[in-house]
Amino acid sequence: MSVESMLDKLSLSDSGSIADAVKKDGVSKSGLAANIAGLVAKCASKDDDEALAGLAAAKALADVPEADAFTKECLAACLEKSTAKNPEVRKAAEETAAAICEKVSPFAIKSLLPALFASLPVEKKWQERVVALNCISLFAKPAPKQLGIALPEIVPEVTACMWDTKKQVKTASTDAMRSACEVIGNKDIEHMNAKIITAITKPKEVPEIMHELAGVTFVQSVESPALAMVVPLLLRGLREKTTATKRQSAVIINNMSKLVDNPVDAAPFLPLLLPALETNAESIADPEAREVTERAVAQLQRLKGLADKAVTTRGDTSKITAEFKTALGGAADGVDAMVIEHASVVATTMMDLHMMEDLQWKKNVAVGLKGFVSDADAEKATEAVRVKAEEMMVIPEEEEEDDDAEELCNCTFTLAYGTKILLHNTKMKLKRGKNYGLLGGNDSGKTTLMRAIANNQVEGFPDTNEVRTVFVEADIQGEQSHLSCVEYVFADENIQAMNIPKDEVRKVLATVGFTEDGKAKPDHAVSTLSGGWRMKLALARAMLRNADILLLDEPTNHLDVINVAWVKNYLNSLKDVTAIIVSHDSGLLNDCCTNILQIENLKLHTFKGNLDEFVKLKPEARAYFSISESKMKFRFPQPGPIEGVKSKGKALMKMSGCTFTYPVNDKPTLFDISIQVSLSSRVACVGENGAGKSTMIKLLVGEIEPQEGAVWKHPNARIAYVAQHAFHHIEAHLTKTPNEYIRWRYANDGEDKESLVKVTMQFTDEEEKLQKTPFEIQFVDEESGKITKVKKVVAELVGGRKQNKSKDYEYEVKYAGSTVDSGEYLPAKTLKKMGWEKAMKAVDLKIAQRAGLYVRPLSTKNVEQHLEDCGLNREFGTHYRMSALSGGQKVKVVLAAAMWNQPHILILDEPTNYLDRESLGALAGAIETFDGGVVIISHNNEFCQKLCPETWVMDAGHLETKGDAEWMLKQDDKISDAQQITEMTDAAGNVSKVKGQKKKLSKKEEKQLVKKIKAKLKNGEDLDTDEEDFAIEKDLI
């Protein structure tokens, strides 16, 4: 019996007969294909018995896979009948709709969506809307991946229902959205699912949720399911009133869009996001937030360009439908159009999910054609379409040249540092015996990549025990700094695991220069080593481990010319070892590298040849290595005037006849050193490793004290010192942003909380004894002229300082036994005799630091600008914690913090070690325009030659000055000619004038001013600020 005749007599009792006929004779022969409209009419019938019979027949057909293309036609009728008055019909309609949605091929769920969406508008009855929403929830279990790729269409429809006033609709839509969240397949945002749903119905929560989302590190490739869930939230963020939330939305959009591997995934969302971003880019008042938004706009426009070019079948079955008709040939006319359309939906879904195996297509696609053509023809046509579909999906790749060398690694991975993505879905191939130079700007992730390889954190990279991988860096952990060089190497657990005896350790150390009669002794503590010898120690330790892959982070840092040559020879002698080298030394990369790896746009690109070959292909890469090519600019704040200093050549720091011996040594490290530094100093301090350069600078800034000789600093001079191991300042503040750190550091009236606890500021036993001894002090009664002598003990200096008539300083003191400050001042000469010299220096330091505060109040805006002037983008300066910054960025923070209080002298110990060439060029430019003095310790000849006419050559503790040491004294520049700051801007943007240095009055001018002030006072006129200051100074008021 045909389906047509069955439909005429259909009753509830024989509702399964149609399904049985289709199973037996197929879709075409049974007549279902020709009579599906009749079944739909039965389901929609106003007669309850007819409707129940039709719904039962459709429910039975849902269990017949080959009938899917036709059964789904009944879904709209089922949804409509879910509002019937008869409860039995309502129940049957709900059950049939659920059966169709649960049992249809998972790859065909997209074909059900039009019917479901048609039941969701607010005009429809709420019962119908609830059933449609429940059907969408059902897709999550049988078809999670297929539901995921359908989310771009589903989410907007369901979101609209979540605002409904009807409680049942609201609950059903929230459940549907929750099911959708479960299938997004992005681990980076899985934990945010509940909050994303909350944001849809509670707009007030959006700013807080945006803040959390901004802190998510996106590592996984971003695909359409994740975008479908996040985009509504981002759109809300872009439309919020607060600039901070708009800015965060732009940052998240920018970060996520960089991780979209297939631009087609982003295509549906670009028309939503781009207009909202472009509106914000034009309307946001804050220039920094506007700039962030403009970057996000540019990124989305780039993505849009790629999406427009991409060939895609997503959401468009026409290309595949045409292929089916071609593959079926003449037989296509005999195949129902619904069947071909259904097969096309299934095929395009499989393409979207990259399911391209022939067996998968045979099982899911060919089954629908079998009722119309023979099984063999159905499978043949399906295979032909599958092959064509594969061709549509191919992305052509560049072919690499063959090489006989053994392949050590061939992997694809993603890498992040903190909240920043560094490399995304990128390939890395390494071969034995090759030396790879790793290039990229500061903050691009070079060191992070090498550390991740060493820690087995790079997906697909061979285990570091199978392919022995050693990371060489010169940093010595604090807890190991007391160990001797031999013990330090022996303490390495990898060396102990290899059972290497101590004698072998000594032997290898001797080959790199650690000998009893050498500059670095094997049994001395590693803390006594200079930077260069620390690097040689790290290399010796790596040599003992017989590595397959050596990871070298700046191997020539701190090394002099002789040792650099030794490193080059060592690397070139390793024939079976692969090296990855991060270095700013162009000579090393030219002489040692066979290949170059470049990090650019979150990808790792490989080039054959050394650095010169690479620069021919990429001329812009020259900026990594040439200071003069740098486009980056740093700007340092100009030092303020110093009271009593009129000439730029006048010494602000001096050492005379200083000799220094470390406690563990018998022989002095420095002999009879005499130097001076002024505002016009430009000094390069050079010498081989261990010669004593850093020790001399530590003496100069007061970190250590000489056994012989004297060190002097002008009381009002501010000094910025960036040490060789520069990070120790900020290690305790990694949870702060750089901006917060600088504001914390100078919060106490401009006083630097990080001023080192220097040996030269700690009292000796002798000084403490003097301080407790009563000292005879003379007091003169101003009225009677009577002199009183009293023995007193000073308890402390309270911080006040003034000049007396002799132009000598006097300091405010508090006497022992007194509960209040006396308000009395004692001369510096007297306090020195009483043992308070170091305390006076501390007062001088605080006053000097405070003097640097007035011109720029300590506001977030001012600090942000200052960090940008020192090379740290405001995104990292104000919005990232320091724990998430790279080494190069941290150094810029240290430099900016040291420069905040406008120092007069800048001392840099090996700045070329931690800044790339572009930053180094910018630093050189800032030093050239800086009006203060500069002392640089460096092995980088290009840097020193560009900046320094004077050179201090340190050789085994003896100093020789070369170049024009007297040039600073020949300058006619007076301080008054130097650039003066004339105005300041406070946190609110108000500009006020800053008083310059007061002009010294002649005696005649002083007399005239006294006369003028007295006349004004007599007539009751107000004095201006300068006149008032003068009147107070001369006791006229």
XYZ file of C-alpha atoms in Angstrom, residues 457-888:
432
model
C 55.686 23.863 27.810
C 55.717 24.001 24.009
C 53.091 21.681 22.573
C 54.625 19.120 20.210
C 58.255 19.932 21.141
C 60.140 16.723 22.023
C 60.574 16.097 25.766
C 63.706 17.868 27.020
C 64.992 14.547 28.397
C 64.715 12.752 25.027
C 66.263 15.624 23.095
C 68.543 17.107 25.777
C 67.721 20.818 25.883
C 69.685 23.328 27.993
C 68.732 26.972 28.622
C 71.778 29.179 29.288
C 71.203 32.428 31.188
C 73.482 34.386 33.498
C 70.981 35.132 36.287
C 72.000 33.481 39.553
C 69.225 32.786 42.063
C 69.648 34.588 45.395
C 69.504 31.386 47.451
C 72.533 30.002 45.557
C 74.695 33.146 45.558
C 76.688 32.029 48.660
C 77.898 28.828 46.906
C 81.377 28.597 45.392
C 81.594 28.374 41.586
C 82.291 24.615 41.735
C 79.455 23.965 44.226
C 77.062 26.144 42.202
C 77.610 24.047 39.058
C 77.528 20.806 41.063
C 74.223 21.842 42.733
C 72.447 21.630 39.357
C 70.145 18.585 39.652
C 70.679 17.703 35.977
C 74.459 17.470 36.488
C 73.959 15.343 39.621
C 71.615 13.061 37.661
C 74.420 12.539 35.096
C 76.821 11.510 37.945
C 79.497 13.988 36.887
C 82.293 14.046 39.513
C 83.526 17.329 41.026
C 86.953 16.865 39.418
C 85.296 16.947 35.986
C 83.430 20.134 36.994
C 86.736 21.773 37.999
C 88.349 20.667 34.736
C 85.605 22.231 32.581
C 85.609 25.419 34.670
C 89.357 25.703 34.126
C 88.875 25.529 30.329
C 86.760 28.719 30.463
C 89.173 30.560 32.788
C 88.194 29.635 36.377
C 91.668 28.927 37.796
C 93.342 29.497 41.192
C 95.644 32.190 39.777
C 92.999 33.758 37.461
C 90.604 36.669 37.932
C 87.746 34.284 38.787
C 88.636 31.521 41.264
C 86.674 28.235 41.309
C 86.279 28.232 45.119
C 85.119 31.855 45.510
C 81.400 32.589 45.953
C 79.430 33.256 42.780
C 78.208 36.534 44.338
C 81.735 37.961 43.841
C 81.604 37.400 40.061
C 81.038 40.236 37.613
C 78.330 39.876 34.944
C 80.782 38.563 32.339
C 82.124 35.785 34.545
C 78.577 34.791 35.515
C 77.806 34.219 31.828
C 80.976 32.109 31.417
C 79.945 30.073 34.473
C 76.514 29.442 32.906
C 78.177 28.356 29.630
C 80.510 25.982 31.509
C 77.510 24.403 33.232
C 75.785 23.915 29.853
C 78.950 22.330 28.360
C 78.881 19.660 31.076
C 75.346 18.592 30.129
C 76.210 17.578 26.513
C 73.109 19.231 25.070
C 71.343 18.382 21.780
C 69.730 21.836 21.766
C 71.367 24.882 23.389
C 69.095 27.822 24.141
C 71.265 30.923 24.551
C 69.745 34.152 25.870
C 72.155 37.029 25.137
C 75.309 34.843 25.506
C 77.649 37.816 24.916
C 76.007 40.072 27.531
C 78.611 41.504 29.928
C 81.422 39.918 27.862
C 84.464 41.809 26.612
C 85.918 41.373 23.112
C 88.206 38.459 24.073
C 85.379 36.442 25.623
C 82.965 37.213 22.755
C 85.496 35.655 20.361
C 85.704 32.618 22.671
C 81.873 32.183 22.577
C 81.854 32.381 18.744
C 84.564 29.723 18.451
C 82.734 27.495 20.932
C 79.404 27.722 19.041
C 81.034 27.076 15.669
C 82.850 24.010 17.052
C 79.536 22.291 17.929
C 78.746 20.209 14.834
C 75.967 17.976 16.236
C 74.348 20.524 18.541
C 71.503 22.831 17.529
C 71.569 26.323 19.034
C 68.811 28.927 19.280
C 70.424 32.282 20.009
C 68.767 35.497 21.154
C 71.304 38.288 20.810
C 71.594 41.962 19.974
C 75.182 41.329 18.850
C 75.099 41.453 15.039
C 78.663 40.058 14.818
C 77.661 36.908 16.713
C 74.569 36.318 14.519
C 76.605 36.823 11.347
C 79.528 34.619 12.355
C 77.546 31.768 13.928
C 74.007 31.527 12.477
C 72.941 29.228 9.631
C 69.249 30.227 9.882
C 67.185 33.104 11.241
C 63.857 32.736 13.084
C 61.803 35.942 13.159
C 58.796 36.623 15.399
C 56.350 38.862 13.552
C 52.538 39.231 13.776
C 52.251 36.327 16.262
C 53.988 33.926 13.825
C 57.476 32.416 13.667
C 59.073 32.778 10.210
C 62.212 30.829 9.170
C 64.883 32.172 6.788
C 68.045 30.480 5.490
C 71.380 32.218 5.944
C 72.952 34.504 8.530
C 71.909 37.984 9.623
C 73.296 39.788 6.558
C 71.327 37.468 4.241
C 68.188 38.044 6.294
C 68.582 41.856 6.216
C 68.821 41.719 2.397
C 65.364 40.086 2.365
C 63.968 42.263 5.169
C 65.769 45.627 5.235
C 63.469 46.945 7.993
C 65.011 44.361 10.371
C 68.195 46.466 10.410
C 66.559 48.474 13.229
C 67.088 45.443 15.529
C 70.843 45.981 15.317
C 71.687 49.508 14.244
C 71.274 52.308 16.743
C 71.075 54.924 13.992
C 68.171 53.078 12.277
C 65.969 53.300 15.357
C 62.623 55.010 14.832
C 61.731 54.837 18.521
C 62.163 57.972 20.646
C 62.747 58.300 24.399
C 62.490 61.643 26.219
C 64.026 62.153 29.665
C 62.872 64.908 32.031
C 65.428 67.706 32.229
C 67.182 68.133 35.603
C 66.172 71.172 37.603
C 68.643 73.864 38.781
C 70.968 73.205 41.724
C 71.395 75.912 44.316
C 74.941 77.247 44.284
C 75.960 75.559 41.000
C 76.401 78.023 38.154
C 78.614 76.084 35.705
C 77.817 72.770 34.006
C 81.446 71.783 34.506
C 81.328 72.028 38.315
C 81.725 68.637 39.998
C 78.580 67.161 41.606
C 80.216 63.824 42.545
C 83.857 63.111 43.368
C 86.098 60.230 44.385
C 89.628 60.990 45.470
C 92.362 58.466 46.221
C 89.874 55.593 46.811
C 91.111 52.042 47.392
C 88.653 49.201 47.980
C 89.075 45.532 48.936
C 86.190 43.030 49.140
C 86.059 41.255 52.554
C 86.810 37.813 50.987
C 89.846 39.061 49.027
C 93.417 39.781 50.136
C 94.195 41.986 47.153
C 92.316 45.291 46.535
C 89.828 45.360 43.651
C 90.440 49.108 43.121
C 93.661 51.100 43.602
C 93.845 54.874 44.203
C 90.856 55.913 42.067
C 90.132 59.621 41.535
C 87.253 60.766 39.305
C 84.601 63.462 39.148
C 81.198 63.825 37.456
C 79.426 67.066 36.539
C 76.253 68.091 34.656
C 78.219 68.101 31.403
C 79.843 64.655 31.907
C 79.481 62.102 29.122
C 81.679 59.224 30.272
C 82.071 55.659 28.989
C 83.588 53.318 31.553
C 85.196 50.328 29.797
C 87.415 47.406 30.693
C 87.509 43.628 30.572
C 85.357 41.399 32.754
C 86.229 41.538 36.437
C 88.362 44.700 36.070
C 86.336 46.543 38.749
C 84.034 48.836 36.727
C 80.802 48.073 38.617
C 82.648 48.149 41.963
C 83.889 51.702 41.210
C 80.339 52.851 40.367
C 78.993 51.300 43.590
C 81.596 53.314 45.499
C 80.614 56.470 43.638
C 76.874 56.142 44.444
C 77.527 55.096 48.054
C 76.438 51.447 47.982
C 79.804 50.454 49.430
C 82.453 52.405 51.373
C 86.186 52.672 50.483
C 88.847 51.600 53.001
C 90.989 54.549 51.855
C 90.095 57.844 50.218
C 86.976 60.019 50.157
C 83.694 60.044 48.215
C 81.652 63.280 47.984
C 78.289 64.206 46.481
C 76.726 67.651 46.256
C 73.968 67.807 48.895
C 71.320 68.931 46.382
C 72.245 66.588 43.511
C 69.789 63.829 42.541
C 71.328 60.634 41.160
C 69.603 57.924 39.064
C 71.464 54.599 39.142
C 70.307 51.632 37.023
C 72.397 48.673 38.169
C 73.684 45.719 36.143
C 71.133 43.419 37.743
C 68.349 45.941 37.393
C 65.223 44.061 38.438
C 65.785 43.792 42.185
C 63.786 46.998 42.810
C 60.563 45.747 41.271
C 60.576 42.040 42.218
C 58.570 42.776 45.405
C 55.943 44.767 43.461
C 54.962 42.456 40.608
C 51.252 42.731 41.460
C 51.341 46.495 40.785
C 51.138 48.102 37.352
C 54.231 50.189 36.446
C 52.116 53.319 36.942
C 51.032 52.220 40.430
C 54.625 51.287 41.310
C 56.058 54.728 40.470
C 53.221 56.471 42.317
C 53.826 54.233 45.363
C 57.578 54.784 45.212
C 57.394 58.601 45.252
C 54.147 59.039 47.230
C 55.822 60.455 50.355
C 56.358 64.081 49.228
C 58.556 62.936 46.364
C 60.888 60.958 48.633
C 62.190 57.825 46.895
C 61.156 54.799 48.982
C 63.605 52.657 47.001
C 66.681 54.761 47.928
C 69.069 51.965 48.720
C 69.888 51.140 52.311
C 73.482 52.003 51.599
C 76.468 51.030 53.718
C 77.455 54.694 53.609
C 74.178 55.663 55.338
C 74.531 53.231 58.272
C 76.180 54.492 61.453
C 79.403 52.885 62.659
C 79.904 52.018 66.354
C 82.265 54.987 66.652
C 79.659 57.390 65.249
C 76.939 56.046 67.546
C 79.252 56.569 70.531
C 79.862 60.206 69.482
C 76.116 60.789 69.093
C 75.483 59.688 72.706
C 78.282 61.880 74.120
C 77.084 65.336 75.405
C 78.533 68.117 73.287
C 79.036 71.735 74.380
C 76.833 74.054 72.333
C 76.903 77.858 72.467
C 73.679 79.876 72.347
C 73.683 83.667 71.807
C 70.770 85.719 73.188
C 69.857 88.077 70.341
C 68.625 90.894 72.628
C 71.357 90.959 75.292
C 74.171 89.359 73.273
C 74.841 87.039 76.222
C 76.547 83.712 75.374
C 75.322 80.570 77.122
C 77.182 77.251 76.961
C 75.140 74.071 77.392
C 76.083 70.387 77.010
C 73.435 68.588 74.991
C 72.874 65.298 73.151
C 71.092 65.358 69.759
C 68.497 62.547 69.514
C 67.745 62.907 65.795
C 67.671 65.223 62.782
C 64.034 66.026 62.038
C 64.443 66.988 58.362
C 64.640 70.798 58.291
C 67.598 72.590 56.645
C 68.482 76.265 56.053
C 71.462 78.394 55.025
C 73.051 80.775 57.530
C 74.657 84.124 56.725
C 77.951 82.383 55.901
C 76.082 80.331 53.236
C 76.707 77.149 55.276
C 73.882 74.707 55.931
C 72.269 74.315 59.350
C 70.026 71.338 60.197
C 66.959 71.164 62.459
C 67.534 68.903 65.470
C 65.616 67.285 68.306
C 67.479 67.008 71.617
C 67.543 63.887 73.826
C 64.858 64.009 76.544
C 62.706 66.467 74.594
C 59.200 65.338 73.640
C 58.752 67.961 70.917
C 60.888 69.259 68.034
C 62.976 72.125 69.387
C 62.795 74.153 66.194
C 66.520 74.806 66.724
C 69.158 74.447 64.030
C 72.819 73.463 64.421
C 75.616 74.113 61.874
C 76.834 71.221 59.721
C 80.373 71.544 61.182
C 79.064 71.045 64.739
C 76.847 68.082 63.766
C 79.761 66.435 61.946
C 81.794 66.535 65.175
C 78.800 64.997 66.995
C 78.708 61.980 64.584
C 75.688 63.044 62.487
C 77.382 63.424 59.041
C 75.518 60.495 57.481
C 72.190 61.710 58.855
C 72.831 65.122 57.246
C 73.432 63.352 53.921
C 70.084 61.570 54.340
C 68.322 64.923 54.927
C 70.094 66.357 51.848
C 68.913 63.376 49.798
C 65.263 63.776 50.874
C 65.294 67.523 50.165
C 66.926 66.936 46.758
C 64.317 64.308 45.901
C 61.425 66.555 46.943
C 62.794 69.332 44.750
C 62.175 67.108 41.725
C 58.479 66.653 42.572
C 56.908 70.076 42.086
C 57.142 70.373 38.322
C 55.098 67.179 37.741
C 52.491 66.158 40.322
C 52.331 62.420 40.910
C 49.129 61.819 38.908
C 48.233 58.707 36.890
C 48.205 60.802 33.695
C 51.639 62.329 34.297
C 53.212 58.976 35.214
C 51.605 57.354 32.145
C 53.157 60.013 29.894
C 56.527 59.646 31.641
C 56.489 55.857 31.076
C 55.692 56.440 27.388
C 58.608 58.900 27.218
C 60.820 56.076 28.535
C 59.584 53.643 25.860
C 56.792 51.760 27.676
C 53.482 51.877 25.828
C 50.602 53.029 28.051
C 48.801 49.713 27.467
C 51.601 48.017 29.460
C 52.399 51.032 31.654
C 48.927 51.595 33.102
C 46.861 48.486 32.374
C 49.256 45.500 32.835
C 50.733 44.222 36.066
C 54.524 44.020 36.138
C 54.371 40.231 36.520
C 53.046 40.092 32.929
C 55.853 42.229 31.446
C 58.875 40.940 29.528
C 62.462 41.532 30.656
C 62.919 44.430 28.222
